[in-house]
Every structure is written in structure tokens, then in C-alpha cells.
Amino acid sequence: MAKHLVTLIPGDGIGPEITRATVSVVEASGVDIEWEVIKAGQSVIEQYNTPLPDYVIDSIKKNKVALKGPLTTPIGTGFRSVNVGLRKALNLYANIRPIKTLPGNGARYEDVDLVVIRENMEDLYAGIEFEKGTAKTRELIETIEKLGEASIKDDAGISIKPISVSGSERIVRFAFEYAQKHKRSKVSAIHKANIMKHTDGLFLEVSRDVAKKYPDIAFDDKIVDATCMSLVLNPHNFDVLVLPNLYGDIVSDLCAGLIGGLGLAPGANIGDEYALFEPVHGTAPSHAGKNEANPSAQILSAVMMLEHLGEFEAAAKIYDALRLVLSKGEQVTYDIKRTLTGSTDGAVSTSDFGQAIIEAMGA
Ligand code: NAI
């Protein structure tokens, strides 16, 4: 029997292509993994009437670890988000997104090395929404007005932003524990507490309390809009950032831009029992089926997975080979080629990029 049994969700759009390249690279590293390949998303909706059939959750609960490609959330079919559904069903409350400069990709900054830790279960992103003009929304508006809180227009839709003490404590503690484990020196809590006093204000208050329990790690806090500006001006001032869900979503894409784009930004969703590894990016529909997308973020997500499984040697082997291929700048996908030369001429395919990494591993 294989040493590790891992659920593999190839996903939609570019997902199958980038996960195929990733699996080849992981297997070439010599690590002993048996993949349980599970379909989810767009390709199963017709058959199961849901993008997230129970067997997906069952497989991850059984194997405890999953590697996932991006999934499409179909618009207008009543499904809010497949990804949010998956994170909620498995209580994957912490989203880790390391943002580290890779060589030779033409990114605007050198030596960026920070980590975005995003709360995954609460906030506006939890998706408690009320559609404009419905009876429920009218009732909610009346209640809010009765409580004397505000007057809301009749034609407004409403989203609810729950942020709890327990949810905030859990993610901020996770950020400090992560900082300790990975020898990081500072945690910054990112918020908009000056305006949203009872939600972001609560997150900030809890962050300050938790920070007192970790005197060996520096702590500061920053307002989210100022954070965006500072990240663009000087990303080297940041170390570990901990953010409520929606800011975490937005700021992590900004951070991916600092290191050369979404094709290079990996991620992990972690809970107390299960772990699911996936790139920050989505299904990139315009590149789907063309074998041209960059599999680096997916491969780096697999590297994070291997570290989680204790397979440090295989993880390092893949990481070093990826760096080697990127640093040469020859066998790279269209996105990197375009950044480097202003043209996609000479770009290699997704599968050839994977093959170049495999060859570099042998070198
Ligand atoms: P996206 O991340 O798919 O694409 C944004 C831009 O980045 C596009 O220009 C795309 O071509 C480029 N890009 C993304 N990944 C790339 C890669 N590996 N190589 C080269 N270029 C890459 O975001 P978008 O267009 O907003 O969303 C498309 C779909 O993906 C939606 O259905 C959305 O719901 C889904 N999505 C899924 C996620 C997940 O499964 N975790 C995360 C984000 C979006």
C-alpha cells in the first residue's frame, strides 16, 4: 500500500491540465502517494445536481489530505460558492498563502517573502445574503429600522458580516503559531476597525489580546486600504499578515501580483482535522483546454502538501527544480514569457513545463 493516500480533485477549466503536470512532478520526486481521483464542480452538476456531491467530502474526510485544482462556481444556479462550501464542510478555517519571490519571472520586486493568513469561515464572504425586493429582505430592513440602526433603501440587497470572538481568536492564534513554527518575526493584523467597529474592531481587539501571549513575535496592526498601498510601495516591510475573510481574498491576489502573478501563488486550507491544498487562482476559462496555463501555483501547493505530510526531501527537490527552471527563463509558460519579453513567443506548454521540472530534478 502507498505510504500516503491523497484525494485529488482535478477541478474545472485549466484544473485538469495543471493537476496532471503536478502529479507527474510529484511522482517523479519519488514520494509514495496513491491518488484517489474525485470529480467535483461543473463536470458533475448535471449528474448530481450539485457541484459538491457528498462523495467529495467523504473522500477528504477519509484521507484527511486533498490536492485540488480550481473549481467553477456556476453563476445563477443557486450555488453560492463551491470552494466556500468545501471549506465550511471540512471546517478548514485557516487559509495560508505564502508569497515568495521566485527567480527569473520578471516580477517587479525582488526578495518578497511574506505570508497571508486568511480567515476562511466568517465575514461577508460567508455568504449570508438577502436579495433585493424579497419578503425576507423587506422584513430585515423593517427590523433594522425598528431597532433605530439605519434607514435602508427598499431596493437594496443586503450582505451580513459576522465576525466572532471565537473565530477571530482561532485564526489569530493560528497566525502566531505559524509564525513561531516557521521562524517568522512579526504578525500584522489587517482590518478596517476605524469604520467597522463591531466586526473589524472586534477582530483587532482579539488580535491584540492574542498577541500578548506571544511576546517573542512582534505584532502590529494596519488598516486594509493603507496596507494595500504599503504592500505596493514596500512589500519587504511585511512578514505574516492575518486578515478577515474578504480582505484576505483581495489582498492575497494583490500579493500574487508582487511576485509575478496568479500562476505562481500557492495556498493551503487547514483545519484541525483536514487539509486541502490549492492554488490562489481560479479556472482561467480563456486558457482551459489549451495546455498553456502555468502549473507553478498548483505544483507549489503540492510542495506545501508534501511538507504537511512530512515529505520534506521530496518537497525540497521539487521546489529547487522549479526554481532552477524558472531561473533559466527558457522553458516557461506564456504568462512568464510575456512578463520577461513582452511576447508569448517561445513559451512552452503546461505539460512541457512540468517535464522540464522533472528533468531538472534529475540534474
Ligand atoms: P482566475 O484566477 O481564473 O483568472 C484571473 C486571471 O489570471 C486571468 O487572466 C487568468 O487567465 C490568469 N490566470 C489564472 N491562473 C493562471 C495560471 N495558472 N496560469 C496563467 N494565467 C493564469 O479568476 P477569475 O477569472 O476571476 O475566475 C474564473 C473562475 O474561477 C470563476 O468561476 C471563479 O469562481 C473560479 N475561481 C475558483 C477558485 C478556486 O477554485 N479556489 C478561486 C478563484 C476563482
XYZ file of C-alpha atoms and ligand atoms in Angstrom:
407
model
C 0.000 0.000 0.000
C 1.153 3.520 -0.765
C 2.551 5.472 2.131
C 0.057 8.325 1.623
C -3.488 8.224 0.292
C -4.478 11.655 -1.023
C -7.730 12.910 -2.550
C -7.063 14.577 -5.890
C -9.695 16.938 -7.309
C -8.535 17.968 -10.809
C -11.230 20.652 -10.959
C -12.583 22.735 -13.834
C -11.090 24.934 -16.568
C -7.287 24.712 -16.512
C -7.540 22.440 -13.430
C -7.135 19.059 -15.166
C -4.085 20.267 -17.158
C -2.225 21.831 -14.251
C -3.008 18.957 -11.868
C -1.823 16.434 -14.492
C 1.530 18.225 -14.725
C 1.662 18.456 -10.928
C 1.002 14.756 -10.365
C 3.811 13.858 -12.835
C 6.213 16.131 -10.964
C 5.197 14.783 -7.541
C 5.523 11.189 -8.718
C 8.952 11.880 -10.237
C 10.125 13.141 -6.837
C 9.966 9.543 -5.625
C 7.350 10.096 -2.937
C 4.907 7.228 -2.410
C 1.377 8.579 -2.934
C -1.792 6.883 -4.086
C -4.250 9.400 -5.525
C -7.978 8.987 -5.084
C -9.193 10.998 -8.070
C -12.532 12.674 -7.375
C -14.646 14.741 -9.736
C -16.353 17.905 -8.486
C -17.537 21.209 -9.917
C -19.018 21.948 -13.311
C -18.464 18.462 -14.736
C -20.710 16.721 -12.184
C -23.561 19.217 -11.794
C -25.784 17.610 -14.364
C -25.379 14.142 -12.894
C -25.641 15.022 -9.188
C -27.471 18.361 -9.273
C -24.702 19.841 -7.146
C -21.059 20.730 -7.854
C -20.161 19.245 -4.479
C -21.618 15.732 -4.118
C -21.245 14.027 -0.716
C -18.573 11.646 -2.041
C -16.154 14.603 -2.338
C -16.409 15.420 1.350
C -16.396 11.711 2.291
C -13.149 11.119 0.373
C -11.349 14.040 2.048
C -12.668 13.022 5.475
C -11.308 9.538 4.884
C -7.905 10.565 3.505
C -7.538 13.766 5.614
C -5.471 15.428 2.865
C -6.508 16.710 -0.568
C -4.867 18.398 -3.533
C -7.356 20.412 -5.518
C -7.442 22.265 -8.832
C -9.695 25.318 -9.188
C -13.462 24.855 -9.361
C -16.028 26.962 -11.194
C -18.878 28.374 -9.211
C -21.687 28.414 -11.772
C -23.476 31.756 -11.873
C -27.237 31.797 -11.407
C -27.658 28.155 -10.405
C -28.230 28.777 -6.716
C -24.764 27.621 -5.641
C -23.048 30.410 -3.779
C -19.502 29.058 -3.969
C -18.224 25.512 -4.288
C -14.972 26.499 -2.619
C -16.658 28.148 0.345
C -18.920 25.072 0.625
C -15.908 22.763 0.729
C -14.050 24.864 3.296
C -17.153 25.022 5.502
C -17.994 21.323 5.257
C -14.460 20.424 6.407
C -14.055 23.298 8.881
C -10.925 24.462 7.060
C -10.766 27.738 8.941
C -7.263 28.898 8.018
C -6.110 29.767 4.533
C -2.324 30.073 4.204
C -0.933 31.832 1.140
C 2.858 32.168 1.078
C 4.063 34.953 -1.216
C 7.715 34.355 -2.001
C 9.735 35.678 -4.916
C 10.761 33.025 -7.422
C 13.749 33.606 -9.682
C 13.663 34.748 -13.274
C 9.981 35.555 -13.726
C 10.359 39.286 -14.276
C 8.340 40.268 -11.196
C 8.522 43.904 -10.116
C 10.111 43.178 -6.725
C 12.968 41.037 -5.505
C 13.124 39.039 -2.299
C 9.476 39.345 -1.305
C 8.785 36.825 1.428
C 5.524 37.201 3.293
C 2.572 35.028 4.241
C -1.106 35.900 4.017
C -3.246 34.076 6.578
C -6.900 34.497 5.773
C -9.823 33.564 8.000
C -11.921 31.169 5.938
C -15.301 30.758 7.641
C -16.817 34.133 8.568
C -17.158 37.716 7.332
C -19.072 38.931 4.263
C -17.532 36.005 2.385
C -19.557 33.543 4.487
C -22.316 34.403 2.050
C -25.278 35.329 4.264
C -27.104 37.433 1.710
C -30.590 38.766 1.147
C -31.775 39.511 -2.367
C -33.335 42.906 -3.105
C -37.107 43.123 -3.072
C -37.860 39.772 -1.376
C -40.166 39.375 1.626
C -37.237 38.322 3.838
C -35.220 41.381 2.811
C -38.181 43.689 3.486
C -38.591 42.113 6.928
C -34.874 42.540 7.642
C -34.977 46.192 6.562
C -38.018 46.817 8.781
C -36.268 45.161 11.759
C -33.116 47.209 11.275
C -35.169 50.406 11.001
C -37.269 49.429 14.057
C -34.072 48.979 16.043
C -33.240 52.549 15.059
C -29.977 51.494 13.428
C -30.322 52.971 9.953
C -32.679 53.560 7.087
C -32.051 51.233 4.171
C -33.392 51.757 0.660
C -36.225 49.399 -0.403
C -34.283 48.366 -3.487
C -31.151 47.309 -1.567
C -29.686 43.823 -1.382
C -28.057 43.012 1.964
C -24.976 41.022 2.950
C -24.266 40.178 6.581
C -20.753 40.393 8.016
C -20.421 38.127 11.053
C -17.054 38.237 12.842
C -16.909 36.397 16.157
C -14.517 36.427 19.126
C -14.028 32.665 18.849
C -13.426 32.730 15.067
C -11.012 35.660 15.363
C -9.154 34.107 18.286
C -8.743 30.856 16.387
C -7.269 32.451 13.250
C -5.022 34.930 15.062
C -3.693 32.167 17.312
C -3.102 30.100 14.160
C -1.119 33.011 12.643
C 1.108 33.308 15.726
C 1.647 29.550 15.936
C 2.521 29.570 12.222
C 4.960 32.446 12.811
C 6.652 30.551 15.633
C 6.859 27.300 13.709
C 8.255 28.970 10.567
C 10.645 31.289 12.421
C 8.848 34.452 11.373
C 9.304 37.584 13.446
C 6.126 39.659 13.039
C 2.359 39.260 12.713
C 0.271 42.160 11.351
C -3.490 42.184 11.878
C -5.216 43.852 8.912
C -8.632 45.459 9.417
C -10.936 48.410 8.913
C -11.683 48.866 12.604
C -11.907 52.649 12.306
C -15.185 52.226 10.385
C -16.492 48.716 11.195
C -16.121 48.910 14.922
C -18.197 45.889 15.967
C -16.746 43.445 13.452
C -13.258 44.543 12.412
C -12.966 46.368 15.754
C -13.646 43.071 17.492
C -11.099 41.303 15.257
C -8.499 43.934 16.183
C -9.255 43.768 19.917
C -8.964 39.964 19.883
C -5.734 40.188 17.824
C -4.182 42.497 20.423
C -5.182 40.141 23.254
C -3.833 37.056 21.489
C -0.583 38.890 20.600
C 0.164 39.339 24.333
C 0.505 35.562 24.652
C 3.317 35.514 22.063
C 5.895 38.020 23.363
C 8.612 36.504 21.140
C 6.743 37.582 17.978
C 6.336 41.291 17.146
C 2.806 42.493 16.490
C 1.298 45.489 14.744
C -1.969 46.320 13.035
C -2.814 48.196 9.867
C -5.911 49.458 8.127
C -6.606 47.421 4.992
C -6.553 50.267 2.461
C -3.255 51.614 3.803
C -1.951 48.042 3.779
C -2.618 47.763 0.035
C -0.635 50.924 -0.607
C 2.234 49.842 1.666
C 2.385 46.406 0.060
C 2.827 48.014 -3.347
C 5.338 50.586 -2.085
C 7.413 48.277 0.057
C 6.368 44.631 0.417
C 9.561 43.933 2.385
C 8.024 45.610 5.447
C 5.608 42.697 5.870
C 6.047 39.259 7.363
C 2.865 37.374 8.402
C -0.468 39.102 7.715
C -3.659 37.867 9.358
C -6.925 39.078 7.856
C -10.681 38.543 7.953
C -12.006 36.534 5.016
C -12.845 39.162 2.383
C -9.742 41.322 2.883
C -7.693 38.123 2.800
C -9.212 37.215 -0.554
C -8.436 40.593 -2.102
C -5.036 41.220 -0.509
C -3.747 37.769 -1.487
C -4.389 38.461 -5.186
C -2.595 41.799 -4.787
C 0.297 39.941 -3.167
C 0.361 37.389 -6.019
C 0.947 40.382 -8.296
C 4.041 41.299 -6.285
C 5.732 38.023 -7.216
C 4.735 37.789 -10.868
C 1.069 36.807 -10.933
C -1.554 34.272 -10.012
C 0.210 31.437 -11.811
C 2.838 31.487 -9.049
C 0.806 31.754 -5.825
C 0.014 28.546 -3.895
C -2.297 28.024 -0.951
C -3.450 25.681 1.794
C -6.741 25.441 3.649
C -6.156 23.998 7.087
C -8.473 22.866 9.858
C -7.954 20.808 12.989
C -8.644 17.544 11.157
C -8.246 18.046 7.415
C -6.019 19.913 4.985
C -6.727 20.908 1.402
C -4.070 22.382 -0.871
C -4.941 24.534 -3.884
C -3.590 27.489 -5.866
C -4.890 31.006 -5.192
C -6.078 31.359 -8.788
C -9.303 30.200 -10.420
C -10.159 28.168 -13.508
C -8.798 30.746 -16.037
C -11.511 29.754 -18.572
C -9.868 31.508 -21.528
C -6.822 29.212 -21.219
C -8.720 25.996 -20.487
C -8.052 23.006 -22.709
C -5.096 24.692 -24.434
C -2.292 23.141 -22.360
C -0.764 26.598 -21.878
C -1.521 27.672 -18.279
C 1.224 27.937 -15.703
C 1.122 24.954 -13.307
C 3.591 26.532 -10.819
C 0.965 27.585 -8.255
C -0.520 24.086 -8.350
C 2.935 22.498 -8.057
C 3.844 24.811 -5.169
C 0.549 23.855 -3.478
C 1.680 20.226 -3.816
C 5.022 21.208 -2.249
C 3.087 22.617 0.726
C 1.122 19.364 0.857
C 4.299 17.277 0.890
C 5.657 19.358 3.777
C 2.352 18.792 5.601
C 2.796 15.047 5.029
C 6.338 15.223 6.415
C 7.888 14.551 2.983
C 10.416 17.381 3.287
C 13.020 15.854 0.995
C 10.592 15.413 -1.923
C 9.170 18.907 -1.282
C 12.627 20.493 -1.393
C 13.578 18.527 -4.502
C 10.542 19.817 -6.406
C 10.922 23.364 -5.101
C 14.593 23.537 -6.108
C 13.860 22.102 -9.560
C 11.052 24.619 -10.116
C 13.391 27.452 -9.126
C 16.045 26.131 -11.491
C 13.661 26.010 -14.463
C 12.334 29.483 -13.701
C 15.772 30.966 -13.202
C 16.821 29.858 -16.702
C 13.708 31.556 -18.124
C 13.767 29.359 -21.240
C 11.176 26.624 -20.731
C 8.460 28.763 -19.159
C 4.738 29.191 -19.808
C 3.155 32.087 -21.696
C 2.484 34.297 -18.654
C 6.123 34.325 -17.546
C 7.421 34.625 -21.104
C 5.172 37.645 -21.622
C 6.430 39.332 -18.457
C 10.033 38.612 -19.378
C 9.991 39.534 -23.069
C 6.696 41.352 -23.733
C 5.654 38.496 -26.039
C 4.482 34.911 -25.596
C 6.748 33.690 -28.404
C 8.823 30.715 -27.316
C 6.558 29.827 -24.363
C 6.267 26.135 -23.545
C 3.113 24.174 -22.776
C 1.858 23.243 -19.312
C 2.994 19.650 -19.768
C 6.437 20.611 -21.150
C 6.964 22.937 -18.215
C 6.195 20.005 -15.886
C 8.605 17.839 -17.889
C 11.336 20.495 -17.571
C 10.929 20.351 -13.786
C 11.162 16.575 -13.822
C 14.371 16.793 -15.867
C 15.745 19.446 -13.522
C 15.080 17.106 -10.576
C 17.338 14.545 -12.166
C 20.051 17.117 -12.853
P -8.772 33.391 -12.411
O -7.815 33.264 -11.294
O -9.264 32.137 -13.031
O -8.112 34.284 -13.567
C -7.635 35.602 -13.351
C -6.537 35.918 -14.365
O -5.336 35.200 -14.081
C -6.907 35.542 -15.798
O -6.321 36.463 -16.687
C -6.262 34.175 -15.963
O -6.007 33.857 -17.292
C -4.957 34.340 -15.163
N -4.523 33.066 -14.587
C -5.076 32.416 -13.541
N -4.410 31.285 -13.303
C -3.416 31.198 -14.202
C -2.396 30.236 -14.454
N -2.269 29.122 -13.720
N -1.552 30.457 -15.483
C -1.654 31.553 -16.211
N -2.602 32.516 -16.036
C -3.477 32.333 -15.033
O -10.001 34.269 -11.856
P -11.436 34.581 -12.480
O -11.343 34.782 -13.955
O -11.964 35.667 -11.630
O -12.325 33.303 -12.154
C -12.600 32.263 -13.083
C -13.373 31.154 -12.372
O -12.561 30.571 -11.347
C -14.676 31.576 -11.684
O -15.659 30.606 -11.935
C -14.337 31.569 -10.195
O -15.453 31.270 -9.394
C -13.318 30.450 -10.145
N -12.382 30.571 -9.008
C -12.089 29.425 -8.334
C -11.179 29.448 -7.313
C -10.877 28.162 -6.613
O -11.287 27.107 -7.053
N -10.165 28.191 -5.488
C -10.502 30.695 -6.899
C -10.835 31.832 -7.719
C -11.765 31.776 -8.737
